[in-house]
Structures are given as C-alpha cells and as structure tokens.
Amino acid sequence: MITRSSILHLRIPFSLFLMPVFLFALGLTPNLNESRLLYVFLALHLFLYPSSNGYNSYYDKDTESIGGLKKPPTVTKDLWALSMVFFLIAIGLGWLINWEFASMILVYGLVSMAYSHPSIRLKKYPWLSWLIAGLFQGYFTFAMAYAGLSDFGWDVIVKSHVVIPGFLTSLMLWGNYPLTQVYQHSEDARRGDMTLSRKLGIIGTFSFSALFFTLTGAGFGWYFLNKGLEPILWVFLGAMAPIVLYFLIWFAFVRRQPDRYATYSWAMGMNWISAIVLNAFFIYFFLEYTQVMQVFGY
C-alpha cells in the first residue's frame, strides 16, 4: 500500500528547481518535436527526479528539514518500491524516444542511488559528492535532455555545442549545491556525512558559493556574447539581479548571526527565487532563440 508519507518524500514539486537545465537544452535543440518534448519532460521531472528524491530519503531517513519538506514525515517501507516504480517508468518513457536516452536515464539514476546507498554513500565524501552532484545534475542532465529532445544518442555528450552550455549549468549548480546543505549540518553530523558545507563551515560555504556564482555569470556572459546574443545577455543579467540581491542580503545576515540565518526558510527562499527567475529567463531564451513564435504569426 502506498502511503501519503512516501508520496510526500518523492517531492515532485522540487523538480521545478532543476527545470532551467531542461529549458536551456530545449532552447538549443535543433530537432524540436512535440511528442519528444513531452516524453523528456515527463521522464525527467515527473518520474526520474522524484524517484531519486524518494530513494535518497529512504536511506537518509531525515528527521529535520530537507529541500521541499520543512517537516518530513516518517519514512515507510513502501518508499523504496515506489521510487523503483517511478525509476522504471522514467526509463520506459525514455525508451519511447530511443534506447540511448533510456540508458542515460539509467546511468543518472544509478549515480543518484550511489549518493545515499550505505554501501557507497557518496555523501560521506565532501568534494567528490559536490563534484558528482553538480556534474550530473548540470552537464550530464543537459546532455541527456538535449539527446532526448533531439532524438540523438551518447555521442552528443562530447560535442562542443553540448559540453559548453552543459558545463555552464554545472557551474551554476556547483555554486548552489553547498547552500542547500547549509542548514543541515546537525542532521549530516548525526548520520556521519561530511558534506562540503560542513567542511567549509557556514561562512566558508557562502564565500565558496559567491565565487562560483561569479564564475557562472562570467561564463554565461562569454557564451551569449560569443554567439552574438548581446540582447539576451542583458536579459540574463537582469534576471540574475534579484538572485544576487537575495544572496547578498542573506550573506550579510549570516555573517552577523550564522546559526540564526543559515536556515531552511532562507535556503528555500533562495531556491524559489532562483527557480522562478531562471525558468522565466530560459523560457524567454527558448522563444527568442528558436523564434518558434513566428510559426504562430508573432
């Protein structure tokens, strides 16, 4: 029997925070197709990411706030099975496009499982888990979405037109990833996980993220200018402004009272602002770069 607790631990709305990667790939795909767009979106955002969330929650057994759940319910035994069902559905949807896209979904899922499974538990290794999480949720996911949307295979993963924007998404996630851990230090210590945020400390985490956010902005600036997209660059900088402002205000409070302001509420506020603004920007990028609206006479 599927319990309400297990459904909550899938954290389906949390997929919104990873949607900018999909939208960026959508804006660059050369073979736009409505059915593939639907299959890729459903496979990643409705089934693969929730499967990963549920699987990790099953082994983490969080008692304190986690991304998307301020008060996580008790983990029940059916969560593992439900996560596996979602994982298999994601692979099945991928197979409707081609076997290579399905195998990419399989690889992503297995790496995600290694993140929390006690026999490997990448979360115990601060730098390795940070590197792999940013690489797979950014570059690999971008390449996977691009391949699925365009009906391509594994060969795209080394193409420069995929590597460069994919790496930019990883830069963004490498900056944000430690911030998602900053309020979980006590919970991570209880489990024996030495996350990157615990290793860097609260102030160190913010300084580290500030560095990577700067690199991300510079990287996207170079990318848009190199492609002759200066008007889009200005829109991107405008979109980043509220994110940067929120981060700077949060950092200012944290420097005064780290334990008071390095909290779930502040971290989720950062996530929500980033998701709303970046999703809006990449939807604009898709419409502007592909000029798809001209098909409808706009």
XYZ file of N, CA and C in Angstrom, residues 17-285:
807
model
N 12.959 23.163 -9.417
C 14.251 23.798 -9.205
C 15.304 23.322 -10.209
N 15.079 22.165 -10.824
C 16.022 21.646 -11.816
C 15.562 21.894 -13.248
N 14.427 22.532 -13.413
C 13.858 22.741 -14.743
C 14.663 23.678 -15.637
N 15.421 24.661 -15.098
C 16.200 25.520 -16.001
C 17.145 24.747 -16.907
N 17.694 23.632 -16.425
C 18.603 22.832 -17.249
C 17.859 22.269 -18.458
N 16.667 21.731 -18.226
C 15.827 21.206 -19.306
C 15.461 22.316 -20.299
N 15.065 23.469 -19.785
C 14.644 24.569 -20.657
C 15.804 25.108 -21.491
N 17.006 25.127 -20.908
C 18.187 25.567 -21.651
C 18.456 24.616 -22.806
N 18.385 23.310 -22.519
C 18.571 22.314 -23.579
C 17.480 22.436 -24.638
N 16.251 22.707 -24.209
C 15.142 22.875 -25.143
C 15.390 24.047 -26.085
N 15.951 25.133 -25.553
C 16.214 26.306 -26.375
C 17.264 26.070 -27.440
N 18.124 25.054 -27.234
C 19.221 24.802 -28.166
C 19.000 23.590 -29.056
N 17.930 22.828 -28.817
C 17.719 21.606 -29.597
C 17.437 21.931 -31.060
N 18.084 21.222 -31.986
C 17.886 21.510 -33.413
C 16.685 20.780 -34.019
N 16.160 19.788 -33.305
C 15.082 18.966 -33.860
C 13.872 18.989 -32.934
N 13.213 20.114 -32.861
C 12.089 20.256 -31.943
C 10.921 19.381 -32.385
N 10.400 18.611 -31.434
C 9.293 17.711 -31.709
C 8.403 17.656 -30.477
N 7.084 17.808 -30.682
C 6.176 17.926 -29.541
C 6.134 16.671 -28.681
N 6.084 15.501 -29.305
C 5.991 14.262 -28.520
C 7.262 14.008 -27.730
N 8.427 14.257 -28.345
C 9.685 14.082 -27.605
C 9.779 15.070 -26.452
N 9.342 16.289 -26.689
C 9.348 17.289 -25.617
C 8.537 16.783 -24.421
N 7.358 16.231 -24.696
C 6.504 15.722 -23.627
C 7.140 14.531 -22.922
N 7.680 13.583 -23.684
C 8.285 12.389 -23.086
C 9.489 12.740 -22.205
N 10.349 13.641 -22.713
C 11.538 14.021 -21.937
C 11.135 14.742 -20.659
N 10.199 15.669 -20.785
C 9.756 16.412 -19.608
C 9.169 15.473 -18.553
N 8.282 14.593 -18.963
C 7.661 13.664 -18.013
C 8.691 12.705 -17.420
N 9.573 12.179 -18.265
C 10.569 11.223 -17.785
C 11.466 11.834 -16.718
N 11.922 13.056 -16.956
C 12.856 13.686 -16.020
C 12.153 14.275 -14.803
N 11.148 15.108 -15.052
C 10.601 15.931 -13.976
C 9.474 15.278 -13.184
N 8.766 14.369 -13.795
C 7.677 13.730 -13.064
C 8.067 12.377 -12.495
N 9.102 11.741 -13.084
C 9.436 10.391 -12.638
C 10.898 10.217 -12.182
N 11.875 10.677 -12.957
C 13.277 10.432 -12.583
C 13.677 11.202 -11.333
N 13.454 12.517 -11.318
C 13.845 13.300 -10.149
C 13.084 12.882 -8.886
N 11.759 12.691 -8.956
C 11.053 12.202 -7.757
C 11.553 10.834 -7.304
N 11.881 9.955 -8.259
C 12.437 8.652 -7.900
C 13.727 8.819 -7.106
N 14.586 9.724 -7.583
C 15.847 9.997 -6.896
C 15.602 10.567 -5.501
N 14.653 11.495 -5.400
C 14.326 12.084 -4.094
C 13.855 11.024 -3.110
N 12.936 10.184 -3.572
C 12.390 9.160 -2.701
C 13.435 8.142 -2.273
N 14.280 7.727 -3.209
C 15.325 6.746 -2.901
C 16.297 7.290 -1.858
N 16.711 8.530 -2.052
C 17.641 9.138 -1.106
C 16.999 9.325 0.269
N 15.732 9.714 0.285
C 15.035 9.868 1.566
C 14.915 8.533 2.294
N 14.728 7.461 1.535
C 14.583 6.129 2.141
C 15.832 5.765 2.947
N 17.010 6.073 2.390
C 18.247 5.711 3.086
C 18.715 6.791 4.066
N 18.353 8.045 3.793
C 18.751 9.120 4.712
C 17.892 9.131 5.979
N 16.607 8.810 5.812
C 15.666 8.835 6.943
C 15.761 10.162 7.713
N 15.621 11.248 6.962
C 15.732 12.585 7.547
C 14.648 12.821 8.597
N 15.041 13.473 9.672
C 14.087 13.883 10.710
C 13.961 15.399 10.765
N 14.906 16.112 10.139
C 14.855 17.562 10.077
C 14.586 17.997 8.643
N 14.460 19.282 8.426
C 14.064 19.833 7.130
C 14.992 19.384 6.004
N 14.372 19.055 4.872
C 15.112 18.762 3.648
C 14.457 19.569 2.528
N 15.139 19.686 1.406
C 14.624 20.507 0.318
C 13.217 20.126 -0.099
N 12.286 21.025 0.091
C 10.907 20.776 -0.290
C 10.029 20.244 0.818
N 10.615 19.847 1.935
C 9.836 19.333 3.082
C 10.392 19.943 4.366
N 9.642 20.877 4.928
C 10.099 21.501 6.162
C 10.039 20.530 7.337
N 8.992 19.697 7.358
C 8.850 18.685 8.404
C 8.604 17.336 7.733
N 9.673 16.653 7.344
C 9.499 15.391 6.610
C 8.805 14.334 7.462
N 7.815 13.628 6.891
C 7.140 12.569 7.630
C 8.045 11.355 7.785
N 7.664 10.456 8.649
C 8.445 9.240 8.873
C 8.508 8.407 7.596
N 9.690 7.936 7.282
C 9.874 7.114 6.087
C 9.258 5.739 6.315
N 8.464 5.286 5.356
C 7.840 3.970 5.445
C 8.466 3.019 4.426
N 8.231 1.712 4.610
C 8.907 0.693 3.804
C 8.539 0.754 2.329
N 7.345 1.251 2.017
C 6.919 1.266 0.618
C 7.630 2.328 -0.218
N 8.373 3.221 0.421
C 9.022 4.304 -0.313
C 10.043 3.758 -1.305
N 10.793 2.743 -0.913
C 11.807 2.165 -1.811
C 11.144 1.616 -3.068
N 10.069 0.840 -2.883
C 9.378 0.243 -4.028
C 8.764 1.315 -4.925
N 8.171 2.335 -4.327
C 7.562 3.417 -5.105
C 8.624 4.147 -5.916
N 9.788 4.364 -5.307
C 10.886 5.026 -6.020
C 11.335 4.188 -7.218
N 11.403 2.872 -7.049
C 11.808 1.989 -8.140
C 10.772 1.981 -9.266
N 9.499 2.018 -8.917
C 8.447 2.073 -9.934
C 8.593 3.355 -10.761
N 8.792 4.480 -10.081
C 8.982 5.754 -10.786
C 10.224 5.697 -11.680
N 11.271 5.061 -11.201
C 12.507 4.942 -11.964
C 12.271 4.129 -13.241
N 11.573 3.019 -13.124
C 11.290 2.171 -14.285
C 10.391 2.884 -15.293
N 9.425 3.658 -14.794
C 8.570 4.424 -15.703
C 9.390 5.459 -16.467
N 10.331 6.104 -15.760
C 11.202 7.086 -16.421
C 12.004 6.426 -17.542
N 12.557 5.256 -17.265
C 13.322 4.532 -18.295
C 12.409 4.143 -19.453
N 11.193 3.689 -19.131
C 10.239 3.318 -20.175
C 9.873 4.487 -21.070
N 9.658 5.645 -20.484
C 9.374 6.840 -21.285
C 10.571 7.198 -22.158
N 11.772 7.028 -21.591
C 12.976 7.288 -22.374
C 13.089 6.361 -23.565
N 12.668 5.106 -23.381
C 12.747 4.111 -24.453
C 11.834 4.478 -25.619
N 10.766 5.230 -25.334
C 9.867 5.669 -26.408
C 10.581 6.592 -27.386
N 11.684 7.193 -26.941
C 12.478 8.053 -27.832
C 13.573 7.219 -28.495
N 14.479 6.684 -27.704
C 15.473 5.719 -28.194
C 16.162 5.061 -27.003
N 16.817 3.946 -27.256
C 17.424 3.183 -26.159
C 18.577 3.938 -25.513
N 19.241 4.799 -26.275
C 20.378 5.531 -25.715
C 19.913 6.561 -24.684
N 18.814 7.249 -24.983
C 18.266 8.181 -23.998
C 17.809 7.429 -22.754
N 17.197 6.269 -22.944
C 16.779 5.443 -21.811
C 17.981 5.019 -20.976
N 19.091 4.684 -21.632
C 20.289 4.270 -20.891
C 20.911 5.438 -20.139
N 20.764 6.667 -20.662
C 21.237 7.847 -19.935
C 20.437 8.034 -18.648
N 19.126 7.816 -18.739
C 18.280 7.889 -17.548
C 18.720 6.839 -16.533
N 19.030 5.637 -17.028
C 19.506 4.567 -16.147
C 20.790 4.973 -15.432
N 21.739 5.530 -16.164
C 23.018 5.952 -15.572
C 22.798 7.033 -14.526
N 21.987 8.026 -14.855
C 21.693 9.094 -13.896
C 21.110 8.506 -12.614
N 20.148 7.599 -12.756
C 19.508 7.004 -11.587
C 20.481 6.212 -10.733
N 21.368 5.449 -11.359
C 22.336 4.646 -10.610
C 23.325 5.532 -9.857
N 23.767 6.607 -10.496
C 24.670 7.541 -9.812
C 23.958 8.193 -8.630
N 22.705 8.556 -8.825
C 21.917 9.146 -7.737
C 21.765 8.167 -6.574
N 21.565 6.894 -6.884
C 21.447 5.879 -5.837
C 22.746 5.749 -5.045
N 23.870 5.851 -5.763
C 25.176 5.757 -5.090
C 25.392 6.902 -4.115
N 24.664 7.991 -4.324
C 24.798 9.161 -3.469
C 24.400 8.850 -2.030
N 23.376 8.006 -1.843
C 22.864 7.746 -0.496
C 22.953 6.297 -0.045
N 23.129 5.356 -0.963
C 23.145 3.947 -0.558
C 24.304 3.685 0.410
N 24.046 2.978 1.507
C 25.082 2.790 2.536
C 26.341 2.079 2.056
N 26.257 1.269 0.990
C 27.443 0.547 0.523
C 28.429 1.462 -0.204
N 27.956 2.612 -0.687
C 28.821 3.583 -1.380
C 28.750 4.931 -0.674
N 27.574 5.468 -0.568
C 27.256 6.728 0.114
C 28.255 7.847 -0.203
N 28.107 8.387 -1.383
C 28.962 9.483 -1.817
C 28.868 10.690 -0.895
N 27.744 10.803 -0.160
C 27.561 11.952 0.734
C 28.622 12.010 1.831
N 29.333 10.918 2.038
C 30.385 10.904 3.058
C 31.641 11.625 2.580
N 31.733 11.872 1.283
C 32.944 12.451 0.697
C 32.618 13.845 0.174
N 32.995 14.883 0.892
C 32.525 16.246 0.579
C 32.838 16.724 -0.821
N 34.084 16.624 -1.245
C 34.447 17.156 -2.559
C 33.936 16.273 -3.682
N 33.995 14.959 -3.501
C 33.535 14.038 -4.537
C 32.028 14.159 -4.749
N 31.267 14.222 -3.670
C 29.809 14.333 -3.802
C 29.427 15.662 -4.440
N 30.130 16.728 -4.078
C 29.874 18.046 -4.686
C 30.153 18.005 -6.180
N 31.291 17.413 -6.552
C 31.680 17.339 -7.959
C 30.671 16.531 -8.768
N 30.307 15.354 -8.257
C 29.415 14.455 -8.998
C 27.996 15.022 -9.068
N 27.496 15.586 -7.961
C 26.139 16.142 -7.963
C 26.024 17.268 -8.985
N 26.982 18.190 -8.997
C 26.947 19.289 -9.954
C 27.143 18.825 -11.383
N 27.995 17.824 -11.564
C 28.280 17.316 -12.912
C 27.060 16.617 -13.503
N 26.385 15.803 -12.689
C 25.269 15.025 -13.212
C 23.970 15.820 -13.264
N 23.723 16.682 -12.285
C 22.506 17.489 -12.338
C 22.637 18.641 -13.324
N 23.867 18.959 -13.713
C 24.108 20.022 -14.665
C 24.471 19.486 -16.037
N 25.752 19.288 -16.279
C 26.252 18.893 -17.594
C 25.600 17.618 -18.127
N 25.569 16.555 -17.306
C 25.024 15.293 -17.797
C 23.530 15.412 -18.082
N 22.800 16.088 -17.189
C 21.365 16.265 -17.408
C 21.104 17.102 -18.652
N 21.908 18.152 -18.864
C 21.763 18.959 -20.071
C 21.966 18.094 -21.308
N 23.046 17.298 -21.321
C 23.322 16.431 -22.468
C 22.222 15.398 -22.651
N 21.728 14.851 -21.544
C 20.660 13.856 -21.594
C 19.386 14.460 -22.170
N 19.002 15.645 -21.682
C 17.806 16.304 -22.192
C 17.971 16.667 -23.664
N 19.134 17.168 -24.012
C 19.412 17.547 -25.414
C 19.303 16.327 -26.323
N 19.865 15.203 -25.884
C 19.806 13.975 -26.677
C 18.367 13.500 -26.834
N 17.606 13.511 -25.736
C 16.222 13.062 -25.799
C 15.356 13.966 -26.655
N 15.503 15.264 -26.470
C 14.701 16.221 -27.229
C 15.005 16.171 -28.721
N 16.241 15.822 -29.063
C 16.669 15.854 -30.460
C 16.728 14.473 -31.100
N 16.395 13.422 -30.315
C 16.485 12.040 -30.801
C 17.917 11.682 -31.178
N 18.881 12.080 -30.329
C 20.280 11.742 -30.527
C 20.702 10.689 -29.501
N 21.979 10.319 -29.551
C 22.494 9.303 -28.645
C 23.659 9.800 -27.810
N 24.468 8.851 -27.322
C 25.561 9.163 -26.411
C 26.630 10.048 -27.039
N 26.731 10.063 -28.356
C 27.797 10.814 -28.995
C 27.710 12.311 -28.729
N 26.498 12.824 -28.418
C 26.367 14.275 -28.201
C 27.072 14.731 -26.933
N 27.358 13.799 -26.046
C 27.885 14.169 -24.730
C 29.272 14.789 -24.825
N 29.961 14.585 -25.960
C 31.314 15.148 -26.123
C 31.354 16.235 -27.191
N 30.196 16.605 -27.728
C 30.160 17.671 -28.731
C 30.303 19.032 -28.049
N 31.075 19.916 -28.646
C 31.353 21.209 -28.012
C 30.085 22.029 -27.802
N 29.115 21.917 -28.714
C 27.895 22.703 -28.573
C 27.003 22.176 -27.447
N 27.365 21.024 -26.904
C 26.680 20.473 -25.731
C 27.547 20.630 -24.485
N 28.833 20.394 -24.625
C 29.747 20.461 -23.483
C 29.765 21.853 -22.857
N 29.848 22.893 -23.682
C 29.996 24.252 -23.143
C 28.760 24.706 -22.368
N 27.551 24.676 -22.952
C 26.383 25.079 -22.152
C 26.114 24.116 -21.004
N 26.408 22.826 -21.215
C 26.231 21.873 -20.132
C 27.134 22.173 -18.956
N 28.379 22.524 -19.246
C 29.323 22.859 -18.184
C 28.896 24.130 -17.457
N 28.292 25.071 -18.177
C 27.799 26.298 -17.538
C 26.702 25.977 -16.526
N 25.823 25.019 -16.857
C 24.782 24.638 -15.895
C 25.409 23.977 -14.669
N 26.494 23.225 -14.873
C 27.189 22.625 -13.727
C 27.809 23.691 -12.843
N 28.385 24.730 -13.448
C 28.937 25.832 -12.654
C 27.870 26.434 -11.745
N 26.676 26.616 -12.305
C 25.572 27.181 -11.543
C 25.215 26.284 -10.355
N 25.158 24.984 -10.612
C 24.790 24.030 -9.555
C 25.909 23.849 -8.545
N 27.155 23.918 -8.985
C 28.272 23.833 -8.039
C 28.258 25.011 -7.069
N 27.738 26.145 -7.519
C 27.609 27.276 -6.612
C 26.448 27.115 -5.657
N 25.338 26.589 -6.155
C 24.127 26.494 -5.336
C 24.117 25.278 -4.418
N 24.756 24.202 -4.832
C 24.681 22.938 -4.097
C 25.088 23.049 -2.625
N 26.215 23.687 -2.298
C 26.569 23.782 -0.863
C 25.556 24.576 -0.046
N 24.883 25.543 -0.677
C 23.883 26.331 0.046
C 22.681 25.480 0.461
N 22.410 24.408 -0.304
C 21.295 23.535 0.059
C 21.625 22.670 1.268
N 22.899 22.653 1.659
C 23.323 21.843 2.806
C 23.561 22.679 4.061
N 23.494 24.000 3.935
C 23.993 24.868 4.994
C 23.154 24.793 6.267
N 21.896 24.406 6.154
C 21.030 24.313 7.328
C 20.922 22.881 7.857
N 21.660 21.943 7.247
C 21.548 20.529 7.602
C 22.763 19.998 8.355
N 23.589 20.875 8.889
C 24.837 20.416 9.498
C 24.612 19.427 10.645
N 23.649 19.712 11.490
C 23.416 18.820 12.632
C 22.889 17.459 12.180
N 22.009 17.475 11.177
C 21.463 16.229 10.639
C 22.551 15.421 9.934
N 23.407 16.095 9.182
C 24.501 15.402 8.500
C 25.500 14.841 9.509
N 25.744 15.576 10.573
C 26.649 15.093 11.609
C 26.078 13.851 12.293
N 24.772 13.839 12.496
C 24.115 12.681 13.120
C 24.304 11.427 12.277
N 24.257 11.586 10.947
C 24.409 10.442 10.052
C 25.866 10.121 9.752
N 26.762 11.005 10.146
C 28.174 10.792 9.853
C 28.583 11.222 8.455
N 27.799 12.108 7.836
C 28.111 12.593 6.492
C 28.906 13.891 6.588
N 30.093 13.899 5.982
C 30.886 15.119 5.931
C 30.628 15.814 4.603
N 29.538 16.580 4.543
C 29.203 17.303 3.317
C 30.170 18.465 3.110
N 30.162 19.010 1.903
C 31.063 20.118 1.614
C 30.749 21.324 2.481
N 29.461 21.578 2.732
C 29.094 22.722 3.565
C 29.601 22.553 4.994
N 29.524 21.342 5.532
C 30.069 21.093 6.876
C 31.568 21.315 6.885
N 32.231 20.884 5.831
C 33.689 21.009 5.766
C 34.125 22.468 5.662
N 33.384 23.242 4.877
C 33.737 24.650 4.676
C 33.283 25.538 5.821
N 32.256 25.098 6.566
C 31.650 25.944 7.583
C 30.633 26.869 6.942
N 29.807 27.498 7.747
C 28.722 28.318 7.200
C 29.255 29.505 6.398
N 30.163 30.280 6.993
C 30.705 31.447 6.283
C 31.497 30.999 5.060
N 32.277 29.940 5.221
C 33.049 29.414 4.101
C 32.158 28.950 2.963
N 31.007 28.373 3.288
C 30.061 27.925 2.257
C 29.571 29.101 1.429
N 29.213 30.189 2.079
C 28.726 31.366 1.364
C 29.820 31.986 0.503
N 31.025 32.051 1.015
C 32.127 32.608 0.233
C 32.416 31.732 -0.987
N 32.376 30.437 -0.788
C 32.608 29.488 -1.870
C 31.536 29.632 -2.947
N 30.275 29.719 -2.531
C 29.175 29.871 -3.486
C 29.267 31.196 -4.229
N 29.675 32.248 -3.531
C 29.821 33.557 -4.178
C 30.836 33.476 -5.314
N 31.925 32.748 -5.090
C 32.948 32.574 -6.120
C 32.362 31.885 -7.348
N 31.598 30.807 -7.128
C 31.063 30.055 -8.258
C 29.920 30.794 -8.949
N 29.170 31.585 -8.207
C 28.152 32.405 -8.859
C 28.797 33.444 -9.773
N 29.946 33.989 -9.343
C 30.681 34.942 -10.173
C 31.179 34.275 -11.445
N 31.737 33.064 -11.298
C 32.216 32.312 -12.462
C 31.062 31.975 -13.407
N 29.905 31.653 -12.822
C 28.728 31.334 -13.636
C 28.286 32.535 -14.458
N 28.199 33.695 -13.814
C 27.804 34.901 -14.527
C 28.765 35.244 -15.643
N 30.065 35.134 -15.355
C 31.076 35.423 -16.375
C 30.989 34.416 -17.510
N 30.759 33.150 -17.161
C 30.674 32.103 -18.174
C 29.491 32.299 -19.110
N 28.319 32.585 -18.551
C 27.151 32.824 -19.391
C 27.320 34.101 -20.206
N 27.959 35.116 -19.621
C 28.213 36.345 -20.355
C 29.065 36.077 -21.579
N 30.148 35.323 -21.394
C 31.013 34.962 -22.520
C 30.250 34.157 -23.561
N 29.416 33.212 -23.085
C 28.683 32.325 -24.001
C 27.730 33.117 -24.898
N 26.942 34.006 -24.304
C 25.976 34.769 -25.093
C 26.669 35.750 -26.035
N 27.737 36.382 -25.580
C 28.469 37.299 -26.447
C 29.132 36.548 -27.597
N 29.669 35.382 -27.305
C 30.336 34.584 -28.331
C 29.370 34.135 -29.424
N 28.098 33.965 -29.060
C 27.082 33.569 -30.035
C 26.365 34.774 -30.649
N 26.843 35.983 -30.320
C 26.235 37.180 -30.874
C 24.858 37.479 -30.315
N 24.644 37.118 -29.056
C 23.337 37.281 -28.427
C 23.397 38.334 -27.322
N 23.913 39.508 -27.654
C 24.047 40.564 -26.653
C 22.703 40.974 -26.026
N 21.610 41.109 -26.809
C 20.323 41.453 -26.173
C 19.883 40.412 -25.134
N 20.133 39.127 -25.433
C 19.775 38.071 -24.490
C 20.658 38.151 -23.249
N 21.921 38.536 -23.426
C 22.811 38.696 -22.275
C 22.256 39.723 -21.294
N 21.739 40.845 -21.807
C 21.209 41.878 -20.919
C 19.969 41.378 -20.167
N 19.171 40.579 -20.833
C 18.012 39.994 -20.154
C 18.482 39.027 -19.071
N 19.520 38.248 -19.382
C 20.075 37.311 -18.401
C 20.593 38.047 -17.169
N 21.332 39.115 -17.385
C 21.865 39.890 -16.258
C 20.733 40.490 -15.424
N 19.678 40.940 -16.107
C 18.522 41.462 -15.386
C 17.840 40.378 -14.570
N 17.771 39.173 -15.131
C 17.160 38.053 -14.415
C 17.988 37.652 -13.202
N 19.305 37.749 -13.319
C 20.184 37.352 -12.218
C 20.174 38.362 -11.075
N 19.785 39.598 -11.354
C 19.849 40.663 -10.351
C 19.101 40.327 -9.060
N 17.825 39.885 -9.100
C 17.141 39.571 -7.841
C 17.765 38.392 -7.102
N 18.345 37.439 -7.838
C 19.005 36.296 -7.199
C 20.240 36.774 -6.436
N 21.039 37.591 -7.107
C 22.259 38.114 -6.478
C 21.910 38.987 -5.277
N 20.890 39.813 -5.409
C 20.480 40.686 -4.306
C 20.044 39.863 -3.099
N 19.231 38.838 -3.331
C 18.774 37.972 -2.238
C 19.978 37.310 -1.558
N 20.898 36.793 -2.379
C 22.081 36.116 -1.834
C 22.916 37.071 -0.986
N 23.124 38.286 -1.447
C 23.948 39.250 -0.714
C 23.289 39.653 0.613
N 21.971 39.840 0.595
C 21.259 40.171 1.831
C 21.346 39.005 2.812
N 21.123 37.797 2.294
C 21.210 36.603 3.144
C 22.612 36.462 3.729
N 23.627 36.645 2.913
C 25.013 36.527 3.354
C 25.315 37.570 4.435
N 24.796 38.780 4.274
C 25.029 39.836 5.268
C 24.455 39.440 6.624
N 23.253 38.875 6.632
C 22.648 38.411 7.884
C 23.431 37.245 8.476
N 23.853 36.333 7.623
C 24.583 35.154 8.093
C 25.913 35.535 8.728
N 26.572 36.528 8.174
C 27.871 36.941 8.733
C 27.716 37.476 10.151
N 26.551 38.047 10.461
C 26.318 38.555 11.816
C 25.908 37.444 12.777
N 24.970 36.606 12.341
C 24.456 35.538 13.199
C 24.257 34.267 12.362
N 25.337 33.507 12.149
C 25.266 32.335 11.270
C 24.185 31.326 11.673
N 24.122 30.982 12.942
C 23.175 29.950 13.372
C 21.720 30.388 13.250
N 21.497 31.682 13.309
C 20.122 32.186 13.233
C 19.606 32.265 11.806
N 20.497 32.561 10.851
C 20.035 32.828 9.493
C 20.402 31.755 8.471
N 21.264 30.822 8.820
C 21.552 29.702 7.915
C 20.474 28.648 8.123
N 19.266 28.949 7.634
C 18.096 28.141 7.945
C 17.419 27.610 6.681
N 16.523 26.682 6.900
C 15.727 26.098 5.814
C 14.932 27.172 5.082
N 14.296 28.071 5.814
C 13.451 29.084 5.192
C 14.239 29.991 4.255
N 15.412 30.425 4.700
C 16.235 31.282 3.852
C 16.738 30.506 2.625
N 17.155 29.257 2.832
C 17.656 28.449 1.713
C 16.561 28.194 0.687
N 15.361 27.872 1.147
C 14.260 27.632 0.219
C 13.841 28.925 -0.485
N 13.972 30.050 0.206
C 13.701 31.326 -0.448
C 14.642 31.548 -1.615
N 15.911 31.216 -1.396
C 16.904 31.320 -2.469
C 16.546 30.398 -3.624
N 16.142 29.172 -3.296
C 15.773 28.208 -4.330
C 14.565 28.676 -5.143
N 13.560 29.207 -4.447
C 12.344 29.623 -5.131
C 12.597 30.816 -6.049
N 13.332 31.798 -5.563
C 13.637 32.961 -6.405
C 14.457 32.540 -7.619
N 15.450 31.689 -7.394
C 16.290 31.218 -8.499
C 15.464 30.458 -9.523
N 14.587 29.557 -9.035
C 13.786 28.740 -9.945
C 12.833 29.594 -10.772
N 12.131 30.497 -10.123
C 11.152 31.333 -10.831
C 11.832 32.206 -11.881
N 12.903 32.863 -11.462
C 13.582 33.799 -12.363
C 14.277 33.059 -13.510
N 15.005 31.975 -13.195
C 15.750 31.267 -14.234
C 14.828 30.512 -15.181
N 13.762 29.939 -14.656
C 12.801 29.282 -15.549
C 12.184 30.299 -16.507
N 11.843 31.464 -15.974
C 11.283 32.513 -16.829
C 12.288 32.947 -17.894
N 13.562 33.098 -17.485
C 14.574 33.512 -18.456
C 14.760 32.467 -19.547
N 14.857 31.189 -19.170
C 15.124 30.172 -20.185
C 13.910 29.899 -21.064
N 12.718 30.168 -20.577
C 11.541 30.129 -21.455
C 11.654 31.256 -22.487
N 12.029 32.445 -22.011
C 12.266 33.567 -22.927
C 13.360 33.214 -23.928
N 14.446 32.605 -23.441
C 15.555 32.220 -24.323
C 15.072 31.245 -25.399
